[in-house]
mmCIF file of C-alpha atoms in Angstrom:
data_model
loop_
_atom_site.group_PDB
_atom_site.id
_atom_site.type_symbol
_atom_site.label_atom_id
_atom_site.label_comp_id
_atom_site.label_asym_id
_atom_site.label_seq_id
_atom_site.Cartn_x
_atom_site.Cartn_y
_atom_site.Cartn_z
ATOM 1 C CA MET W 1 0.000 0.000 0.000
ATOM 2 C CA ARG W 2 1.325 3.402 -0.937
ATOM 3 C CA LEU W 3 2.058 6.063 1.692
ATOM 4 C CA SER W 4 -0.518 8.386 0.130
ATOM 5 C CA GLU W 5 -3.196 5.756 0.761
ATOM 6 C CA LEU W 6 -2.153 5.292 4.381
ATOM 7 C CA LEU W 7 -2.237 9.039 4.947
ATOM 8 C CA ARG W 8 -5.480 9.659 3.106
ATOM 9 C CA THR W 9 -7.984 11.751 4.992
ATOM 10 C CA LYS W 10 -11.718 12.153 4.845
ATOM 11 C CA MET W 11 -13.969 15.183 4.867
ATOM 12 C CA ILE W 12 -16.430 15.316 7.746
ATOM 13 C CA ASN W 13 -19.471 17.544 7.652
ATOM 14 C CA ALA W 14 -20.819 18.231 11.113
ATOM 15 C CA GLY W 15 -24.040 19.653 9.755
ATOM 16 C CA HIS W 16 -25.076 16.880 7.395
ATOM 17 C CA ASP W 17 -28.728 15.885 7.216
ATOM 18 C CA LEU W 18 -29.841 12.776 9.000
ATOM 19 C CA HIS W 19 -30.811 9.738 6.994
ATOM 20 C CA GLY W 20 -31.264 6.039 7.610
ATOM 21 C CA GLY W 21 -28.938 4.353 10.116
ATOM 22 C CA GLU W 22 -27.549 7.499 11.745
ATOM 23 C CA LEU W 23 -27.824 8.410 15.394
ATOM 24 C CA ARG W 24 -30.612 10.729 16.488
ATOM 25 C CA ARG W 25 -29.451 14.164 17.564
ATOM 26 C CA VAL W 26 -30.858 14.520 21.082
ATOM 27 C CA LEU W 27 -28.139 16.323 23.070
ATOM 28 C CA GLY W 28 -28.166 20.053 23.717
ATOM 29 C CA PRO W 29 -25.535 22.315 25.340
ATOM 30 C CA LEU W 30 -26.783 21.546 28.867
ATOM 31 C CA ASP W 31 -26.564 17.795 28.247
ATOM 32 C CA LEU W 32 -23.019 18.149 26.908
ATOM 33 C CA THR W 33 -21.977 20.364 29.820
ATOM 34 C CA LEU W 34 -23.321 17.800 32.287
ATOM 35 C CA LEU W 35 -21.443 15.068 30.422
ATOM 36 C CA GLY W 36 -18.247 17.068 30.893
ATOM 37 C CA ILE W 37 -18.917 17.674 34.585
ATOM 38 C CA GLY W 38 -19.808 14.014 34.988
ATOM 39 C CA ALA W 39 -16.485 12.978 33.485
ATOM 40 C CA ILE W 40 -14.295 15.486 35.317
ATOM 41 C CA ILE W 41 -15.592 15.567 38.894
ATOM 42 C CA GLY W 42 -14.824 12.224 40.480
ATOM 43 C CA ALA W 43 -11.848 10.848 42.356
ATOM 44 C CA GLY W 44 -9.970 14.099 41.751
ATOM 45 C CA ILE W 45 -12.026 16.167 44.159
ATOM 46 C CA PHE W 46 -12.822 13.400 46.654
ATOM 47 C CA VAL W 47 -9.323 11.864 46.876
ATOM 48 C CA LEU W 48 -6.513 13.685 45.057
ATOM 49 C CA THR W 49 -7.214 17.053 46.677
ATOM 50 C CA GLY W 50 -6.183 15.861 50.124
ATOM 51 C CA VAL W 51 -3.190 13.840 48.904
ATOM 52 C CA ALA W 52 -1.807 16.713 46.824
ATOM 53 C CA ALA W 53 -2.307 19.248 49.618
ATOM 54 C CA ALA W 54 -0.640 17.048 52.238
ATOM 55 C CA THR W 55 2.335 15.898 50.191
ATOM 56 C CA GLN W 56 2.947 18.541 47.542
ATOM 57 C CA ALA W 57 1.458 22.026 47.816
ATOM 58 C CA GLY W 58 -0.147 22.628 51.207
ATOM 59 C CA PRO W 59 -2.814 25.389 51.162
ATOM 60 C CA ALA W 60 -1.347 26.529 47.833
ATOM 61 C CA ILE W 61 -3.203 23.586 46.301
ATOM 62 C CA VAL W 62 -5.653 26.246 45.099
ATOM 63 C CA LEU W 63 -2.873 27.603 42.883
ATOM 64 C CA SER W 64 -2.076 24.076 41.695
ATOM 65 C CA TYR W 65 -5.658 23.656 40.536
ATOM 66 C CA LEU W 66 -5.507 27.033 38.818
ATOM 67 C CA VAL W 67 -2.291 26.112 36.993
ATOM 68 C CA ALA W 68 -3.645 22.713 35.949
ATOM 69 C CA GLY W 69 -6.911 24.313 34.853
ATOM 70 C CA ILE W 70 -5.111 26.849 32.665
ATOM 71 C CA ALA W 71 -3.043 24.071 31.070
ATOM 72 C CA CYS W 72 -6.207 22.080 30.363
ATOM 73 C CA ALA W 73 -7.894 25.194 28.970
ATOM 74 C CA PHE W 74 -5.484 25.292 26.035
ATOM 75 C CA SER W 75 -6.294 21.672 25.240
ATOM 76 C CA ALA W 76 -9.995 22.397 25.689
ATOM 77 C CA LEU W 77 -9.793 25.320 23.254
ATOM 78 C CA ALA W 78 -8.156 23.048 20.690
ATOM 79 C CA TYR W 79 -10.889 20.436 21.153
ATOM 80 C CA ALA W 80 -13.569 23.118 20.918
ATOM 81 C CA GLU W 81 -12.103 24.453 17.667
ATOM 82 C CA LEU W 82 -11.824 20.970 16.164
ATOM 83 C CA ALA W 83 -15.316 20.067 17.317
ATOM 84 C CA ALA W 84 -16.726 23.184 15.639
ATOM 85 C CA SER W 85 -14.755 22.918 12.385
ATOM 86 C CA VAL W 86 -14.386 19.169 11.813
ATOM 87 C CA GLY W 87 -17.477 17.703 13.450
ATOM 88 C CA GLY W 88 -18.285 14.120 12.597
ATOM 89 C CA CYS W 89 -18.024 11.467 15.293
ATOM 90 C CA GLY W 90 -15.623 13.631 17.258
ATOM 91 C CA SER W 91 -12.761 12.554 19.523
ATOM 92 C CA ALA W 92 -9.043 12.550 18.814
ATOM 93 C CA TYR W 93 -9.634 9.547 16.540
ATOM 94 C CA GLY W 94 -12.018 11.451 14.277
ATOM 95 C CA TYR W 95 -9.903 14.597 14.221
ATOM 96 C CA SER W 96 -6.700 12.723 13.396
ATOM 97 C CA TYR W 97 -8.532 10.818 10.643
ATOM 98 C CA ALA W 98 -9.693 14.072 9.131
ATOM 99 C CA GLY W 99 -6.388 15.874 9.438
ATOM 100 C CA LEU W 100 -3.551 13.341 9.442
ATOM 101 C CA GLY W 101 -4.854 10.230 7.727
ATOM 102 C CA GLU W 102 -5.786 6.633 8.377
ATOM 103 C CA ILE W 103 -2.529 5.298 9.778
ATOM 104 C CA VAL W 104 -2.246 8.058 12.386
ATOM 105 C CA ALA W 105 -5.927 7.683 13.275
ATOM 106 C CA TRP W 106 -5.441 3.917 13.636
ATOM 107 C CA ILE W 107 -2.617 4.458 16.151
ATOM 108 C CA ILE W 108 -4.539 7.096 18.098
ATOM 109 C CA GLY W 109 -7.655 4.939 18.029
ATOM 110 C CA TRP W 110 -5.825 2.134 19.803
ATOM 111 C CA ASP W 111 -4.367 4.676 22.247
ATOM 112 C CA LEU W 112 -7.891 5.837 23.070
ATOM 113 C CA ILE W 113 -9.106 2.278 23.549
ATOM 114 C CA LEU W 114 -6.245 1.729 25.995
ATOM 115 C CA GLU W 115 -6.858 5.052 27.780
ATOM 116 C CA TYR W 116 -10.614 4.714 28.199
ATOM 117 C CA GLY W 117 -10.487 0.972 28.839
ATOM 118 C CA VAL W 118 -7.881 1.174 31.596
ATOM 119 C CA ALA W 119 -9.451 4.311 33.099
ATOM 120 C CA THR W 120 -12.923 2.775 33.225
ATOM 121 C CA SER W 121 -11.680 -0.404 34.910
ATOM 122 C CA ALA W 122 -9.508 1.543 37.367
ATOM 123 C CA VAL W 123 -12.397 3.808 38.381
ATOM 124 C CA ALA W 124 -14.621 0.730 38.702
ATOM 125 C CA ILE W 125 -12.209 -0.688 41.277
ATOM 126 C CA GLY W 126 -12.278 2.592 43.230
ATOM 127 C CA TRP W 127 -16.085 2.622 42.990
ATOM 128 C CA SER W 128 -16.145 -0.912 44.368
ATOM 129 C CA GLY W 129 -14.129 0.180 47.385
ATOM 130 C CA TYR W 130 -16.486 3.068 48.178
ATOM 131 C CA VAL W 131 -19.575 0.867 47.798
ATOM 132 C CA ASN W 132 -18.137 -1.876 49.991
ATOM 133 C CA ASN W 133 -17.295 0.712 52.669
ATOM 134 C CA ALA W 134 -20.890 1.932 52.520
ATOM 135 C CA LEU W 135 -22.135 -1.657 52.854
ATOM 136 C CA ALA W 136 -19.759 -2.228 55.772
ATOM 137 C CA ALA W 137 -21.237 0.798 57.532
ATOM 138 C CA VAL W 138 -24.622 -0.965 57.618
ATOM 139 C CA GLY W 139 -23.190 -4.397 58.421
ATOM 140 C CA LEU W 140 -23.377 -5.869 54.911
ATOM 141 C CA ALA W 141 -19.722 -5.864 53.889
ATOM 142 C CA LEU W 142 -18.761 -8.282 51.122
ATOM 143 C CA PRO W 143 -16.032 -10.857 51.783
ATOM 144 C CA GLU W 144 -12.592 -10.169 50.303
ATOM 145 C CA LEU W 145 -13.124 -13.098 47.957
ATOM 146 C CA LEU W 146 -15.738 -10.980 46.132
ATOM 147 C CA THR W 147 -13.941 -7.632 46.279
ATOM 148 C CA LYS W 148 -10.524 -8.610 44.911
ATOM 149 C CA GLY W 149 -9.350 -10.121 41.661
ATOM 150 C CA PRO W 150 -7.461 -13.418 41.340
ATOM 151 C CA LEU W 151 -4.068 -11.673 41.345
ATOM 152 C CA GLU W 152 -4.941 -10.057 44.685
ATOM 153 C CA GLY W 153 -5.956 -13.283 46.367
ATOM 154 C CA GLY W 154 -9.675 -13.080 45.653
ATOM 155 C CA LEU W 155 -12.063 -14.617 43.162
ATOM 156 C CA VAL W 156 -13.627 -11.618 41.437
ATOM 157 C CA ASN W 157 -14.250 -7.949 42.205
ATOM 158 C CA LEU W 158 -18.009 -8.402 42.039
ATOM 159 C CA PRO W 159 -19.145 -4.774 42.546
ATOM 160 C CA ALA W 160 -16.697 -3.531 39.885
ATOM 161 C CA ALA W 161 -17.809 -6.186 37.409
ATOM 162 C CA LEU W 162 -21.486 -5.480 38.073
ATOM 163 C CA ILE W 163 -21.231 -1.707 37.616
ATOM 164 C CA VAL W 164 -19.403 -2.147 34.307
ATOM 165 C CA LEU W 165 -22.127 -4.522 33.080
ATOM 166 C CA ILE W 166 -24.899 -2.208 34.293
ATOM 167 C CA LEU W 167 -23.369 0.803 32.542
ATOM 168 C CA ALA W 168 -22.924 -1.252 29.378
ATOM 169 C CA ALA W 169 -26.636 -2.107 29.468
ATOM 170 C CA LEU W 170 -27.506 1.550 30.085
ATOM 171 C CA LEU W 171 -25.421 2.736 27.144
ATOM 172 C CA SER W 172 -27.024 0.128 24.928
ATOM 173 C CA LEU W 173 -30.444 1.668 25.646
ATOM 174 C CA GLY W 174 -29.426 4.910 23.972
ATOM 175 C CA VAL W 175 -27.723 8.209 24.584
ATOM 176 C CA ARG W 176 -30.904 9.948 25.777
ATOM 177 C CA GLU W 177 -31.308 7.520 28.677
ATOM 178 C CA SER W 178 -27.585 7.637 29.442
ATOM 179 C CA ALA W 179 -27.615 11.450 29.461
ATOM 180 C CA ARG W 180 -30.574 11.497 31.834
ATOM 181 C CA PHE W 181 -28.884 9.071 34.216
ATOM 182 C CA ASN W 182 -25.685 11.133 34.043
ATOM 183 C CA ALA W 183 -27.636 14.318 34.804
ATOM 184 C CA ILE W 184 -29.193 12.731 37.905
ATOM 185 C CA MET W 185 -25.825 11.533 39.185
ATOM 186 C CA VAL W 186 -24.227 14.931 38.503
ATOM 187 C CA VAL W 187 -26.973 16.625 40.524
ATOM 188 C CA VAL W 188 -26.344 14.194 43.404
ATOM 189 C CA LYS W 189 -22.630 14.913 43.564
ATOM 190 C CA LEU W 190 -23.124 18.666 43.140
ATOM 191 C CA ILE W 191 -25.567 18.605 46.065
ATOM 192 C CA ALA W 192 -22.973 16.742 48.139
ATOM 193 C CA ILE W 193 -20.285 19.280 47.214
ATOM 194 C CA THR W 194 -22.634 22.179 47.989
ATOM 195 C CA ILE W 195 -23.413 20.753 51.429
ATOM 196 C CA PHE W 196 -19.699 20.402 52.128
ATOM 197 C CA ILE W 197 -19.101 24.016 51.089
ATOM 198 C CA LEU W 198 -21.942 25.313 53.277
ATOM 199 C CA VAL W 199 -20.793 23.340 56.323
ATOM 200 C CA ALA W 200 -17.089 24.055 55.848
ATOM 201 C CA ALA W 201 -17.602 27.802 55.310
ATOM 202 C CA SER W 202 -18.595 28.207 58.977
ATOM 203 C CA HIS W 203 -15.456 26.443 60.260
ATOM 204 C CA VAL W 204 -12.739 28.326 58.423
ATOM 205 C CA GLN W 205 -9.595 28.975 60.447
ATOM 206 C CA PRO W 206 -7.289 31.380 58.571
ATOM 207 C CA ALA W 207 -4.339 30.211 60.692
ATOM 208 C CA ASN W 208 -4.361 26.921 58.763
ATOM 209 C CA TRP W 209 -3.322 28.856 55.652
ATOM 210 C CA SER W 210 -0.061 29.902 57.258
ATOM 211 C CA PRO W 211 2.355 29.160 55.719
ATOM 212 C CA PHE W 212 0.433 29.331 52.452
ATOM 213 C CA MET W 213 3.196 27.789 50.307
ATOM 214 C CA PRO W 214 5.113 25.450 52.633
ATOM 215 C CA PHE W 215 6.750 23.647 49.700
ATOM 216 C CA GLY W 216 7.347 26.741 47.554
ATOM 217 C CA TRP W 217 6.609 26.993 43.846
ATOM 218 C CA ASN W 218 8.107 23.570 43.298
ATOM 219 C CA GLY W 219 5.355 22.198 45.505
ATOM 220 C CA VAL W 220 2.692 24.157 43.623
ATOM 221 C CA MET W 221 3.869 22.769 40.290
ATOM 222 C CA GLY W 222 4.273 19.278 41.743
ATOM 223 C CA GLY W 223 0.718 19.486 43.020
ATOM 224 C CA ALA W 224 -0.462 20.661 39.602
ATOM 225 C CA ALA W 225 1.216 17.652 37.985
ATOM 226 C CA LEU W 226 -0.445 15.298 40.473
ATOM 227 C CA ILE W 227 -3.956 16.723 40.199
ATOM 228 C CA PHE W 228 -3.773 17.238 36.438
ATOM 229 C CA PHE W 229 -5.457 13.855 36.094
ATOM 230 C CA ALA W 230 -8.448 15.254 37.997
ATOM 231 C CA TYR W 231 -9.322 17.144 34.805
ATOM 232 C CA VAL W 232 -9.186 14.147 32.479
ATOM 233 C CA GLY W 233 -12.553 13.601 30.845
ATOM 234 C CA PHE W 234 -13.606 16.866 29.219
ATOM 235 C CA ASP W 235 -12.268 15.551 25.913
ATOM 236 C CA ALA W 236 -14.852 12.760 26.034
ATOM 237 C CA VAL W 237 -17.551 15.374 25.367
ATOM 238 C CA SER W 238 -16.331 15.612 21.777
ATOM 239 C CA THR W 239 -17.290 11.973 21.184
ATOM 240 C CA ALA W 240 -20.948 13.037 21.345
ATOM 241 C CA ALA W 241 -20.669 15.149 18.167
ATOM 242 C CA GLU W 242 -23.008 13.034 16.052
ATOM 243 C CA GLU W 243 -25.643 13.035 18.783
ATOM 244 C CA ALA W 244 -25.546 16.785 19.432
ATOM 245 C CA ARG W 245 -28.338 18.818 17.869
ATOM 246 C CA ASN W 246 -25.994 21.636 16.873
ATOM 247 C CA PRO W 247 -22.455 20.285 17.330
ATOM 248 C CA GLN W 248 -20.651 23.292 15.869
ATOM 249 C CA ARG W 249 -22.154 25.504 18.567
ATOM 250 C CA ASP W 250 -22.958 23.119 21.422
ATOM 251 C CA LEU W 251 -19.726 21.089 21.651
ATOM 252 C CA PRO W 252 -17.475 24.096 22.362
ATOM 253 C CA ILE W 253 -19.997 25.272 24.954
ATOM 254 C CA GLY W 254 -20.092 21.866 26.646
ATOM 255 C CA ILE W 255 -16.299 21.467 26.691
ATOM 256 C CA LEU W 256 -15.380 24.961 27.891
ATOM 257 C CA VAL W 257 -18.229 25.493 30.364
ATOM 258 C CA SER W 258 -17.740 22.099 32.030
ATOM 259 C CA LEU W 259 -14.009 22.748 32.400
ATOM 260 C CA GLY W 260 -14.617 26.234 33.825
ATOM 261 C CA VAL W 261 -17.257 25.063 36.306
ATOM 262 C CA CYS W 262 -15.119 22.157 37.504
ATOM 263 C CA THR W 263 -12.040 24.350 37.914
ATOM 264 C CA LEU W 264 -14.037 26.761 40.097
ATOM 265 C CA ILE W 265 -15.407 23.892 42.196
ATOM 266 C CA TYR W 266 -11.932 22.394 42.629
ATOM 267 C CA ILE W 267 -10.488 25.719 43.809
ATOM 268 C CA VAL W 268 -13.309 26.390 46.283
ATOM 269 C CA VAL W 269 -13.298 22.878 47.765
ATOM 270 C CA SER W 270 -9.509 22.649 48.058
ATOM 271 C CA GLY W 271 -9.355 26.125 49.610
ATOM 272 C CA LEU W 272 -11.949 25.226 52.241
ATOM 273 C CA LEU W 273 -10.336 21.856 52.979
ATOM 274 C CA THR W 274 -6.992 23.434 53.808
ATOM 275 C CA ALA W 275 -8.649 26.301 55.699
ATOM 276 C CA ILE W 276 -10.625 24.183 58.158
ATOM 277 C CA ILE W 277 -7.948 21.611 58.988
ATOM 278 C CA ALA W 278 -4.143 21.487 58.913
ATOM 279 C CA TYR W 279 -2.993 20.260 55.502
ATOM 280 C CA PRO W 280 -0.639 17.454 56.766
ATOM 281 C CA SER W 281 -3.666 15.526 58.066
ATOM 282 C CA LEU W 282 -5.403 15.435 54.675
ATOM 283 C CA ASN W 283 -3.381 12.520 53.315
ATOM 284 C CA VAL W 284 -6.251 10.039 53.628
ATOM 285 C CA GLY W 285 -8.335 8.062 51.146
ATOM 286 C CA SER W 286 -11.451 10.229 51.484
ATOM 287 C CA PRO W 287 -10.378 13.647 52.837
ATOM 288 C CA VAL W 288 -13.689 15.442 52.219
ATOM 289 C CA ALA W 289 -15.778 12.887 54.127
ATOM 290 C CA ASP W 290 -13.057 12.564 56.791
ATOM 291 C CA VAL W 291 -13.131 16.316 57.460
ATOM 292 C CA MET W 292 -16.920 16.226 57.880
ATOM 293 C CA LEU W 293 -16.546 13.474 60.489
ATOM 294 C CA ARG W 294 -13.877 15.454 62.353
ATOM 295 C CA LEU W 295 -16.163 18.463 62.450
ATOM 296 C CA GLY W 296 -18.947 16.331 63.929
ATOM 297 C CA TYR W 297 -21.247 16.068 60.926
ATOM 298 C CA PRO W 298 -21.664 12.326 60.220
ATOM 299 C CA TRP W 299 -24.753 12.985 58.083
ATOM 300 C CA ALA W 300 -22.714 15.327 55.875
ATOM 301 C CA ALA W 301 -19.968 12.700 55.640
ATOM 302 C CA GLY W 302 -22.577 10.198 54.478
ATOM 303 C CA LEU W 303 -23.826 12.580 51.800
ATOM 304 C CA VAL W 304 -20.267 13.240 50.660
ATOM 305 C CA ALA W 305 -19.670 9.495 50.403
ATOM 306 C CA ALA W 306 -22.845 9.206 48.306
ATOM 307 C CA GLY W 307 -21.585 12.078 46.158
ATOM 308 C CA ALA W 308 -18.278 10.294 45.701
ATOM 309 C CA ILE W 309 -20.043 7.128 44.551
ATOM 310 C CA ALA W 310 -22.216 9.165 42.171
ATOM 311 C CA GLY W 311 -19.137 11.015 40.935
ATOM 312 C CA LEU W 312 -17.223 7.844 40.175
ATOM 313 C CA THR W 313 -20.304 6.408 38.462
ATOM 314 C CA THR W 314 -20.591 9.323 36.050
ATOM 315 C CA VAL W 315 -16.857 9.238 35.349
ATOM 316 C CA MET W 316 -17.162 5.583 34.351
ATOM 317 C CA LEU W 317 -20.269 6.276 32.281
ATOM 318 C CA VAL W 318 -18.721 9.061 30.212
ATOM 319 C CA LEU W 319 -15.392 7.264 29.770
ATOM 320 C CA TYR W 320 -17.258 4.112 28.748
ATOM 321 C CA TYR W 321 -19.298 6.189 26.305
ATOM 322 C CA GLY W 322 -16.115 7.670 24.879
ATOM 323 C CA LEU W 323 -14.724 4.137 24.515
ATOM 324 C CA VAL W 324 -17.548 2.579 22.547
ATOM 325 C CA VAL W 325 -19.199 5.351 20.524
ATOM 326 C CA PRO W 326 -16.479 6.686 18.153
ATOM 327 C CA PHE W 327 -15.482 3.189 17.048
ATOM 328 C CA SER W 328 -19.006 1.876 16.515
ATOM 329 C CA ILE W 329 -20.174 4.352 13.877
#
């Protein structure tokens, strides 16, 4: 095969008329924004915030989130521009096919399968841990045989396997149903975050912000590198191009607004976390819920745990969607 054939590209028209066999366009800008928020807000805010503050940046974790958010903004602008000008099925696979040719798209396509596949399974394992902790709290904890894989001394991670199968069934029903489920889960975790903010705002101790940058700028940048992964997911919004009613307008809105909203939430939550408790004590698996317990609000800790489960669920849903959709059309 000649090089010109390997590098051949295709024209993609984002505004083409629908005809037999194509996906129905049912997603608007709000749906796409919620998809982005669903993908971004997950383990990053409920886990990484405390770890990065305790080991890397201290109270200056707010600056780390700002730096990481700015870095992601450039990528988001590129995705928004490509989504508006190229259209089609979206994603890095579609854009590379349109601009660089088949062989490059083939390589990137396999990269995306690896990225979304590994990420979905990894989040499923974290989700399993949260759910089992919730079951343990009511005396229904699963045995280790059903919460660990064979390589870890167990038989199967049953909760992780079940949630992946359930989400697969949900996605098979259609994007409208998946978007509605995602919207419900996003509302749940935003309510949990709002409750944390309201409770934490009345317990702020400015002394905990001194020193503000205990690890210097190296710590701020190290924290930014660690929490950068908290922003992964906004790119998955572009995979919904063929199901967006007006992709050239709505995709950039969904990508940029979701990134902006999540950056603001990250900064507010991390700032409050380090203001109500000394940053060295935040190096725990669930710092947000742990802080609520220390302040004497077990009900708030329970809601935060529910928000964390909802957050991880939406992350899996959107990553799973990004895994299967671009390569099935």
